[in-house]
Amino acid sequence: MVIYWQGISTSFCGQCFYLDFLSLSPYPSLFRSLCLSLPIPLCFGLSLSPYPSLFRSLSLSLSLSVSVSLSPYPSLSLCLSLPIPLCFGLSLSLSLSLSLFLSLSLSLSPYPSHSLSFSVSLSVSLSLSLSLSLSFCLCLSLPIPLSLSLSVSLCLSLPIPLSRSLFLSLSLCLSFSLSLSLSLSLSFCLCLSLSPSLSLSLSLSLSLSLSLSLSLSLSLCLSLSPSVSVSVSVSLSLPLFLSVSVSVSLSLSPSLSLPLSLSHTHHPLEQHTEPVFSLPPPSSTEQQTVVLLARSPSASKTYFPIPVDCLEDETRIRSADDGKLFREEFNSLPSGYTQGTCQEANKEDNREKNRYPNILPYDHSRVVLTQLEGNLCSDYINASYIHGYTDNNKFIAAQGPKQDTVADFWRMIWEQKTATIVMLTNLKERKEDKCYQYWPDQGCWTYGNVRVAVEDCTVLVDYTIRRFCIQYQASDGTKPSRLVTQLHFTSWPDFGVPFSPIGMLKFLKKVKTVNSSFAGPIVVHCSAGVGRTGTFIVIDGVIDMMHQEQKIDVFGFVSKIRDQRSQLVQTDIQYSFIYQALLEYYLYGDTELDVSSLEGHLHKLHNTHTPFDRVGLEEEFKKLTNMRIMKENMRMGNLPANMKKNRVLQIIPYDFNRVIMSMRRGQEFTDYINASFIDGYRQKDYFIATQGPLSHTVEDYWRMAWEWKCHSVVMLTELQEREQDKCFQYWPTEDSVTYGDYTVEMKGSTVCDSFSVRDLVLTYGPDKQTRLVRHFHFHGWPEIGIPAEGKGMIDIIASVQRQQQQSGNHPIIVHCSAGAGRTGTFIALSNILERVKAEGLLDVFQTVKSLRMQRPHMVQTVEQYDFCYRVVQDFVDIFSDYANFK
């Protein structure tokens, strides 16, 4: 549209529109397509022209032009494909065109001389066309394979003598391969339409394939005498493979060898698959299952035995990156029920006997009980024979007994002639039942046909020893009684593994000592009978291997025993704990002594230890000083708000065993005091090792004593030594003194040979609650060095123990100035002497090592370490008749 008005013009033009529909194919062998095209050009024009120069005339011209062209081109084609290489096609097309033209003209004048004219023009056009075509196509593919291959290989080997005992052998191989293939394809098409034209089409296709392969390998072998050889092999293959392998064989003696193999192959199409893990069918009844951790994809690897002198380095390497290599090694172990069947465990009558439906014994290694009359399934128990390092069926790995399987458990103990039971779980953990109590607390009880009576029970800090007398009551009379010892390890935490392997190694040695060589298999059980049970068995076996072969093979040993019971050693954390225990045993060995051998051992320690020209005692203590201080576990003590509460900045309690007090309302960090819980010989957290109170921490000191119900305090320093303040006086000389909410009153004091005893009354709060606290102040420690004799220390330890028996065995507060040197010495001696009285054994080194793992710098000097030995010797001399103090 065009409008003229005083020199202004506006225009508009329409557009053409197209609409297409294409491709409908409902069947794979019948193809149908429809194409519709609608080009629609549209134009419209209007002209209005007033002429201002013709004042008295008016001319109006109107022109309307409408052109519509409708040209649909519907095309329908139908193609039918036959199983033979022949195609039949039918095509139909339709075309329609419409055109319309309209013109209008008008002229008007006010004068009579002018005329009025009007014209209309209309034009319509219609076009229709139809075409039909028929086509036949024949496609023939004629593959003509033509193959040509050429291969050339060249190898060169060159021995090079470098010296009389050193030889170098170089081998180089080059391989070349050429492959050629040819393929021919032929296609013929004929098209016939209603028009007289005829079309013929012929196509020819040729395919050519060329393959080239080049391979290069280099081998280098270095030999230094018959005992050392190094071989390096490099292989390059184009275009897909690159492989490098290194093999080292080192033989130092007939009994020690170190093979090492490293290989890597790169393949652009390499894929990793998830290991398949299948379980036997679970029981139909709802039961708790053991969580089997997801295994990350891991390529199959070979892990060679480790020489003992490389164990420390190998453990450190595997522990790096949060134990990544330990996880890889653990994930390469055989898993799942791949070594046998579990048909007996899956029988309907036996499913309820399994604590976990996915932890079952193999048929070939299960313990078979004697069948009871009239009960065909009475021979089943969830237990498996496990080999030791040299002894077959040394162990029986079993699940923790259920209430309805306790009788079967004791029947197994009797029939297998077992003398030792190893229990590695508590009855409840995380509020879940892990094992039914299968023994009486006191007296006797009958389980099935077995009568069990408790003989005695000894509770230690890491384990409890129970002795039972059992008798089998058969139909033909009661059998002679037997003694069975249960060693119950109580220090395994609900999560993870023990913090240190020291307790487990002591426990293992006790098991070996207790078990008779003539007894039947040792029964080991936790809850499921796989995780902790397997860990214990592997530590025992690999330590024996260490003695026999001077090497360890954890991977091989676990793989072997998993042939007898699936999933033994259940987690990578348990797997790495095995290495920690083996390393602890290798580095420090067995340092336990019998009291009768103490004098000879002391003589050996005080002699020069060649070739280092150091006294053996110094060498032993140096191992303790080399222990790493875990500064990352001192976060609370190093907070700026708590730093002023520490007397010595190098002695900060570890976060995992620091004494935590209640937080004062609105006062942050008021739960901190520089104090650590320390285990005793029989009881965890039996001591509180702390620094001498500062003037601004006295209230915290008494608050700790009140909240943890402490009745005994041991002080091992004077208030001042060498003109330096060592401890603030936190008790009154007479009457009473108040520190915040706490009032301390002096009730009386007693002076002994080397220490004094103060009876204090501690009063708290508005309710005036009171508590008696006995304060033992040792005066026999000189300002420099150590006490001249051990009797004073023996006496104060005995007095504190008597007080504890009367007051209820709540934690004993022990402090010197920093809470490490003299404090550690007192606690070490308390534990050592307690064990000497109970067992006639001592282990000064491991006792001090355990203390240093609980608080840094415990037993600070080699003189204090030597003092521990001398006090024990004085104790033995005083009570020369062992029966008098046992």
Short mmCIF file of N, CA and C in Angstrom, two decimals, residues 136-140 186-190 201-203:
data_model
loop_
_atom_site.label_atom_id
_atom_site.label_comp_id
_atom_site.label_asym_id
_atom_site.label_seq_id
_atom_site.Cartn_x
_atom_site.Cartn_y
_atom_site.Cartn_z
N PHE A 136 11.86 -48.65 -11.80
CA PHE A 136 12.40 -49.93 -11.31
C PHE A 136 13.89 -49.74 -11.08
N CYS A 137 14.34 -50.19 -9.92
CA CYS A 137 15.77 -50.08 -9.61
C CYS A 137 16.29 -51.44 -9.17
N LEU A 138 17.40 -51.82 -9.70
CA LEU A 138 18.08 -53.06 -9.34
C LEU A 138 19.48 -52.70 -8.84
N CYS A 139 19.72 -53.01 -7.57
CA CYS A 139 21.01 -52.68 -6.98
C CYS A 139 21.75 -53.98 -6.68
N LEU A 140 22.85 -54.12 -7.28
CA LEU A 140 23.68 -55.32 -7.07
C LEU A 140 25.00 -54.90 -6.45
N LEU A 186 28.16 -52.60 -7.52
CA LEU A 186 27.51 -52.24 -8.78
C LEU A 186 26.03 -51.97 -8.53
N SER A 187 25.48 -50.87 -9.14
CA SER A 187 24.08 -50.51 -8.97
C SER A 187 23.48 -50.15 -10.33
N PHE A 188 22.21 -50.64 -10.68
CA PHE A 188 21.54 -50.41 -11.96
C PHE A 188 20.12 -49.94 -11.69
N CYS A 189 19.68 -48.82 -12.34
CA CYS A 189 18.35 -48.26 -12.11
C CYS A 189 17.69 -47.95 -13.46
N LEU A 190 16.37 -48.22 -13.63
CA LEU A 190 15.56 -47.93 -14.82
C LEU A 190 14.34 -47.15 -14.37
N SER A 201 20.13 -45.61 -15.43
CA SER A 201 21.23 -45.18 -14.55
C SER A 201 22.06 -46.39 -14.17
N LEU A 202 23.37 -46.21 -14.21
CA LEU A 202 24.31 -47.27 -13.85
C LEU A 202 25.38 -46.64 -12.95
N SER A 203 25.61 -47.29 -11.76
CA SER A 203 26.65 -46.74 -10.88
C SER A 203 27.60 -47.86 -10.47
#
